[in-house]
Short mmCIF file of C-alpha atoms in Angstrom, two decimals:
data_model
loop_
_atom_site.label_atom_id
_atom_site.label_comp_id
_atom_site.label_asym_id
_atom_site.label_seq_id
_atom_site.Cartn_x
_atom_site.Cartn_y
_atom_site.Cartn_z
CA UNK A 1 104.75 87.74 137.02
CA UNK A 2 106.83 85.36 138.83
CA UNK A 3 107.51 81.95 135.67
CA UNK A 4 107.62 79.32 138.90
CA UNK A 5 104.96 77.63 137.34
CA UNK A 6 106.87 76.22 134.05
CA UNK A 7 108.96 74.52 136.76
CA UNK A 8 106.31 73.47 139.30
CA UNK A 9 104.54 72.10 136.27
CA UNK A 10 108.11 69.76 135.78
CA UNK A 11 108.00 68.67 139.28
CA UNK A 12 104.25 67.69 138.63
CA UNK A 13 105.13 66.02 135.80
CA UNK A 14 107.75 64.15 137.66
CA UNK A 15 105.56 62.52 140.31
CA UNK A 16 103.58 60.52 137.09
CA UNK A 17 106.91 59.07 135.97
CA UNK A 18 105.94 56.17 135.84
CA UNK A 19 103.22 56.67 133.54
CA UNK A 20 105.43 58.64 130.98
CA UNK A 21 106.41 56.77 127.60
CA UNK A 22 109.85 56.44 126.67
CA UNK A 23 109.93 59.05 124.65
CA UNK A 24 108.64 61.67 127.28
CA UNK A 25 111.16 60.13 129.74
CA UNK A 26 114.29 60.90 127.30
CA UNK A 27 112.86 64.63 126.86
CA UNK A 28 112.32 65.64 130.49
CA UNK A 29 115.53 66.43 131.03
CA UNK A 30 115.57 69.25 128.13
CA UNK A 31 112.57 70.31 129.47
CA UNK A 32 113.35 70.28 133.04
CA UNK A 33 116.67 72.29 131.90
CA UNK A 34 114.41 74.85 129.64
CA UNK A 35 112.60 75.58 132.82
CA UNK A 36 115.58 76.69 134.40
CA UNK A 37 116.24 79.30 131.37
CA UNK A 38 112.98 80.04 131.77
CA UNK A 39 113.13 81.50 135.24
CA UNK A 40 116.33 83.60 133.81
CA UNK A 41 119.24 81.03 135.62
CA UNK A 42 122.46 81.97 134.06
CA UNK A 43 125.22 79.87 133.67
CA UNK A 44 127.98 81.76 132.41
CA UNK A 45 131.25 79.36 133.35
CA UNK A 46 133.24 79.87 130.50
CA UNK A 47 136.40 81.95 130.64
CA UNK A 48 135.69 85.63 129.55
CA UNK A 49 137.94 88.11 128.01
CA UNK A 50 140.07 89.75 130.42
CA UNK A 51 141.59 92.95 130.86
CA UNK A 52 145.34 91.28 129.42
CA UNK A 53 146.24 95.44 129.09
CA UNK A 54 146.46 96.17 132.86
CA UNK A 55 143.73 98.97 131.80
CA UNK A 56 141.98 100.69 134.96
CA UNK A 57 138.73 98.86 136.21
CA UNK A 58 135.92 101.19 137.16
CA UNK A 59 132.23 99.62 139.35
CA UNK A 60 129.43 100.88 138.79
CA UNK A 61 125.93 100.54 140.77
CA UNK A 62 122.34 100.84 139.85
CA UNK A 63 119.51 100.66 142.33
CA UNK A 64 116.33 101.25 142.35
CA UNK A 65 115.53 102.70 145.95
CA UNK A 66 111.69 103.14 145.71
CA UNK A 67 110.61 101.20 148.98
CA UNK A 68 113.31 103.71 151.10
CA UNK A 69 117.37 102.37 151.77
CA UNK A 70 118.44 101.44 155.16
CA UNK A 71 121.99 103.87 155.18
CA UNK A 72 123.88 100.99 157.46
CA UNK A 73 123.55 99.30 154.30
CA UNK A 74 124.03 100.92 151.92
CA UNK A 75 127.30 102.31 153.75
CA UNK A 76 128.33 98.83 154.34
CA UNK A 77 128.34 98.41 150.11
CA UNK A 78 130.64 101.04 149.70
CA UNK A 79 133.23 99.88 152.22
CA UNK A 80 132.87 96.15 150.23
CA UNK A 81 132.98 97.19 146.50
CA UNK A 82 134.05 101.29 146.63
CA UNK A 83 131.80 101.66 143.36
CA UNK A 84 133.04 104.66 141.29
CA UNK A 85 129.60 105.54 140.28
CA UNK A 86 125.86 104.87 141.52
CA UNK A 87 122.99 105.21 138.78
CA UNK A 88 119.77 105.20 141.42
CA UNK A 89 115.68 105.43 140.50
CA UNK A 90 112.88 106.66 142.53
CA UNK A 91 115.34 108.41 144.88
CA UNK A 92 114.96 111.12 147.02
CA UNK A 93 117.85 113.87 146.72
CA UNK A 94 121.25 112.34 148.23
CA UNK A 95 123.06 115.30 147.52
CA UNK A 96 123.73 115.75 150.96
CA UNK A 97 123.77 112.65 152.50
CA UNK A 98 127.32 112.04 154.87
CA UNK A 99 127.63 108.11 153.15
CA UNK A 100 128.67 109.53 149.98
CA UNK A 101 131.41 112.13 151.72
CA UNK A 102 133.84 110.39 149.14
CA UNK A 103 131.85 111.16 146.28
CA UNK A 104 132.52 114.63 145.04
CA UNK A 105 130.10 114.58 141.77
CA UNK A 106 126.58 114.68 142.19
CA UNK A 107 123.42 115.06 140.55
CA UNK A 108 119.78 114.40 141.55
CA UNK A 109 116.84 115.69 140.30
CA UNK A 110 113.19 114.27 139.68
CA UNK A 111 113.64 110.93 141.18
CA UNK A 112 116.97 110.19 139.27
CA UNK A 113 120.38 110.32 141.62
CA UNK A 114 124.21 110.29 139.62
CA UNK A 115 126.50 110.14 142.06
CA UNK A 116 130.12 109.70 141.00
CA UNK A 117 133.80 109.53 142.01
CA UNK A 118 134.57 111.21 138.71
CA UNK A 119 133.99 114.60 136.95
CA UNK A 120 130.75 114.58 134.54
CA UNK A 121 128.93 116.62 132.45
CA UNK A 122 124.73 116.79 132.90
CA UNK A 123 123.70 116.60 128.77
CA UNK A 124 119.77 116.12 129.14
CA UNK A 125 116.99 114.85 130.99
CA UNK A 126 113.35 113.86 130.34
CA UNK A 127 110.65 113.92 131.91
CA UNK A 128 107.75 112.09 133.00
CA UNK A 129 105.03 114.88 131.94
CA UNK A 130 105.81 113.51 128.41
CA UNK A 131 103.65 110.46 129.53
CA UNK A 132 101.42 112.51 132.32
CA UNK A 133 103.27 111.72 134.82
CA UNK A 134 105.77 113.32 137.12
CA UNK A 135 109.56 113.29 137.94
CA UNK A 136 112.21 112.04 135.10
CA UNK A 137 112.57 108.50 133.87
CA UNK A 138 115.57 109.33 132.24
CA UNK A 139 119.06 111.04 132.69
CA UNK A 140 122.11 111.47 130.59
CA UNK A 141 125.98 111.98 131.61
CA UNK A 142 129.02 112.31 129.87
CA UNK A 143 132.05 111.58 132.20
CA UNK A 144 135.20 111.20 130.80
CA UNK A 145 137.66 108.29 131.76
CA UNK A 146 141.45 108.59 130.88
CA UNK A 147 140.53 110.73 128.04
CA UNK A 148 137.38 108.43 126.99
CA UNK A 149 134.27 109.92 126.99
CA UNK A 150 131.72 107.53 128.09
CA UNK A 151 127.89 108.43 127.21
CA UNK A 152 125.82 106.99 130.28
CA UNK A 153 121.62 107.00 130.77
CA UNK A 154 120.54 106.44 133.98
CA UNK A 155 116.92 105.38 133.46
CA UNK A 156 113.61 104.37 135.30
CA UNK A 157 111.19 103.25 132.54
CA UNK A 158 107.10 103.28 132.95
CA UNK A 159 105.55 100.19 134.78
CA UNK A 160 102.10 98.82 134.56
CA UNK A 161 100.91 99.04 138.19
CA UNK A 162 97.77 97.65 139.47
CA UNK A 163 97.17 95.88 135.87
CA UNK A 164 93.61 94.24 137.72
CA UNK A 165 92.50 97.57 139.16
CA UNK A 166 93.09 99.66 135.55
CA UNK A 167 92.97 97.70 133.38
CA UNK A 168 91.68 100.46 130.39
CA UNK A 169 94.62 102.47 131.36
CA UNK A 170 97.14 99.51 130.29
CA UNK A 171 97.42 100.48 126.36
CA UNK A 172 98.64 104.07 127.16
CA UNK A 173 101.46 102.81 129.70
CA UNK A 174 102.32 100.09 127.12
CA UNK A 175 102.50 102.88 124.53
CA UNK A 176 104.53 104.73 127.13
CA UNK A 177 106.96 102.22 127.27
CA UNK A 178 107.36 101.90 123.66
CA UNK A 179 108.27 105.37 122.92
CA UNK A 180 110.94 105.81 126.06
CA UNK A 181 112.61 102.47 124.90
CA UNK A 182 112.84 103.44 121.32
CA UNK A 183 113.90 106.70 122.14
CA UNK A 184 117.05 105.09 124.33
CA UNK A 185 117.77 103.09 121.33
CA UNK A 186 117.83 106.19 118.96
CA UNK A 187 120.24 108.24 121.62
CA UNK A 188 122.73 104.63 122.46
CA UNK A 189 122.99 103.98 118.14
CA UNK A 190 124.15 108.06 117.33
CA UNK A 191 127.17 107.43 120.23
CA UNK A 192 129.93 105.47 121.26
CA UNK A 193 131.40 103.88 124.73
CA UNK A 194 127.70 103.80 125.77
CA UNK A 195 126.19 102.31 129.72
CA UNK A 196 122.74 102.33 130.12
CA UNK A 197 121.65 101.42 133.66
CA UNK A 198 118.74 101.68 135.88
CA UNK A 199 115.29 99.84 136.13
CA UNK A 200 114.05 98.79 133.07
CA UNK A 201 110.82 97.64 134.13
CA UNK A 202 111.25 94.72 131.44
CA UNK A 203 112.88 90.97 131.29
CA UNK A 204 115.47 90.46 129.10
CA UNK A 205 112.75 87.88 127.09
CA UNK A 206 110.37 91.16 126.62
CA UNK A 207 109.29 91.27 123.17
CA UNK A 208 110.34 95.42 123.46
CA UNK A 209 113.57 94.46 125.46
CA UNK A 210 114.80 92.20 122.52
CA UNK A 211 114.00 94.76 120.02
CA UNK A 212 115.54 97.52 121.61
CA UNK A 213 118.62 96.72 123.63
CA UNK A 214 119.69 92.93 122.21
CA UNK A 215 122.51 94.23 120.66
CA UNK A 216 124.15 95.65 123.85
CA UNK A 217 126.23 93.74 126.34
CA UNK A 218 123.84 92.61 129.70
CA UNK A 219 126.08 92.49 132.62
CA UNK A 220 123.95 89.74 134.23
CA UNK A 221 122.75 88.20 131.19
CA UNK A 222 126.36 87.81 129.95
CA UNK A 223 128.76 87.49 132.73
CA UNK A 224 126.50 86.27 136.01
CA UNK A 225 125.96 83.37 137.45
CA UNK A 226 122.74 81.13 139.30
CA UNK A 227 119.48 83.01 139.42
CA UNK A 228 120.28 87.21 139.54
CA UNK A 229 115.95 88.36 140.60
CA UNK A 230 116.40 92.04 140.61
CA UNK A 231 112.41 92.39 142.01
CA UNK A 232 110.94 90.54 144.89
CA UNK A 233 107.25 90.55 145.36
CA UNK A 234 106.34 91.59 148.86
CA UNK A 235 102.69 90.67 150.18
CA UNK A 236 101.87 90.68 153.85
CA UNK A 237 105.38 90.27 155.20
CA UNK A 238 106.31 87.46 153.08
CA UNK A 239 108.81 88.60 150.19
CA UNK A 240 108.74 86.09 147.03
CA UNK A 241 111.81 85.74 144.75
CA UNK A 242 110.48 87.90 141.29
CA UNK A 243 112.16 89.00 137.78
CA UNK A 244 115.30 90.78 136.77
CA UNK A 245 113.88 93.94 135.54
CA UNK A 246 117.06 96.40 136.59
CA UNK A 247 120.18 96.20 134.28
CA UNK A 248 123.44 97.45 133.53
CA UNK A 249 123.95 97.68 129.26
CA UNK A 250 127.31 97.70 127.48
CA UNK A 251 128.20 98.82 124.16
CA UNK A 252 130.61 96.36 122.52
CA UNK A 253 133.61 99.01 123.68
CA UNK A 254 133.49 98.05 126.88
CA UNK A 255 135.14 94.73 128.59
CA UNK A 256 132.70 93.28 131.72
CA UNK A 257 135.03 92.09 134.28
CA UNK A 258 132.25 91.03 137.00
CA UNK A 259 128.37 91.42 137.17
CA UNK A 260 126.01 90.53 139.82
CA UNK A 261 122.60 91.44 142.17
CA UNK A 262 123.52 92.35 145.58
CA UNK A 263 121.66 92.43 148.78
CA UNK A 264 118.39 94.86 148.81
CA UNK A 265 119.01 98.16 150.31
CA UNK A 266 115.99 98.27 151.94
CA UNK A 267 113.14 98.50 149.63
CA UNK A 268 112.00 95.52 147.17
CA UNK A 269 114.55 95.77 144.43
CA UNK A 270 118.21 95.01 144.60
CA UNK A 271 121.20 96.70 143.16
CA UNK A 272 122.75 95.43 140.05
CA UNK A 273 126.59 95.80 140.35
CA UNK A 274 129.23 95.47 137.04
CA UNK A 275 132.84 96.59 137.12
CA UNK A 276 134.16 97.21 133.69
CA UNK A 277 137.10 98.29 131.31
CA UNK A 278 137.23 99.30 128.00
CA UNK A 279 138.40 97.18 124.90
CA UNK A 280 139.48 99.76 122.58
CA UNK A 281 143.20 100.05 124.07
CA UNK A 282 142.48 103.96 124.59
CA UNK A 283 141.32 103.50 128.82
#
């Protein structure tokens, strides 16, 4: 749900200034400031590490293209930022689409599009039928970078939908979730050089987000800047800033050189973007 209402509730409290104590005064600021954390603002400003080893850079783009993608621009992305590879969720098969002429490497199957610049290798996918539903909500690559080979998951993880109209159906999805997020965990901690990317269907201040994925490097989380929504709300026309729920995670190998949302490609989400090197001296 949308957390506007921890910072409405500050401007309320602002218009009865006058009737605050002292004390209250001196600790609206901190809260006025926690509200800001609390509607995921990041503030990242201080200097990162930097790729000091003149190591090749490689961009990589998740999207999840559920509501459709306008190709103009989508196209229009690729000319700005010539990502090397695209992780996308609740896609149709791009396989043959003219955009991605440039983009020799493809794979799409139940819902779940790789499309890459570089040579991979298709390890495993899973499916939804493990949770009774259908298409895959998960996908894992190996593609090998100047002689690195780098483990990714592209990922769509089950949502509660319509929470108000089934409501006794709410326990199993949560279960759902539990399971697919553990199991990520269990693949990411048996490998090294890991990215998992793709709509996560969870906040970074999820109770089953922080004890699954805290560990890993957030591309937004660690290294973007102002408020980075990932999931509008759309409801007769009107589209309402939501939550970051799509994300791009880093093992500790890696070195994040630049991560931020984009512009929707059509449909209610918008692509998270990260361009990355590796620390380990070896890319």
């Amino acid at each position: 749900m949308p957390r506007y209402w921890f910072i409405f509730c500050c401007l309320l409290l602002a218009t009865q200034w006058q009737r605050l104590s002292a004390l209250k005064k001196y600790s609206f600021p901190l809260i006025f400031a926690t509200s800001f954390y609390y509607l995921d603002f990041q503030l990242n400003i201080m200097p990162k590490d930097l790729n000091t080893k003149n190591l090749n850079s490689y961009t990589l783009v998740s999207a999840n293209l559920g509501e459709g993608v306008e190709l103009e621009r989508l196209e229009y992305l690729i000319r700005l930022y010539n990502p090397d590879i695209f992780t996308f969720q609740e896609s149709q098969n791009l396989s043959n689409f003219e955009t991605f002429k440039d983009y020799p490497f493809k794979d799409c199957r139940g819902h779940l599009c790789f499309i890459s610049k570089h040579e991979f290798k298709m390890i495993n996918f899973l499916e939804y039928s493990m949770f009774s539903g259908y298409g895959n909500w998960a996908a894992f690559y190996e593609v090998e970078i100047n002689n690195i080979k780098v483990s990714i998951a592209n990922v769509h993880l089950p949502t509660v939908r319509r929470v108000f109209n089934n409501y006794s159906n709410f326990d199993d999805i949560h279960s759902s979730r539990v399971i697919s997020a553990s199991i990520l965990n269990q693949w990411a901690s048996l490998k090294k050089n890991v990215i998992i990317a793709g709509d996560f269907n969870m906040t970074v201040t999820d109770n089953l987000y922080q004890r699954n994925f805290i560990e890993y490097q957030n591309a937004i989380t660690d290294y973007g800047l102002g408020f980075n929504n990932t999931f509008d709300y759309i409801y007769r026309g009107f589209t309402i800033p939501g939550v970051r729920v799509d994300h791009i995670l880093f093992s500790r190998e890696f070195i994040i050189e630049k991560a931020n949302t984009l512009e929707s490609l059509g449909g209610d989400h918008r692509p998270v973007l990260s361009t990355f090197t590796s620390n380990n001296g070896e890319m």
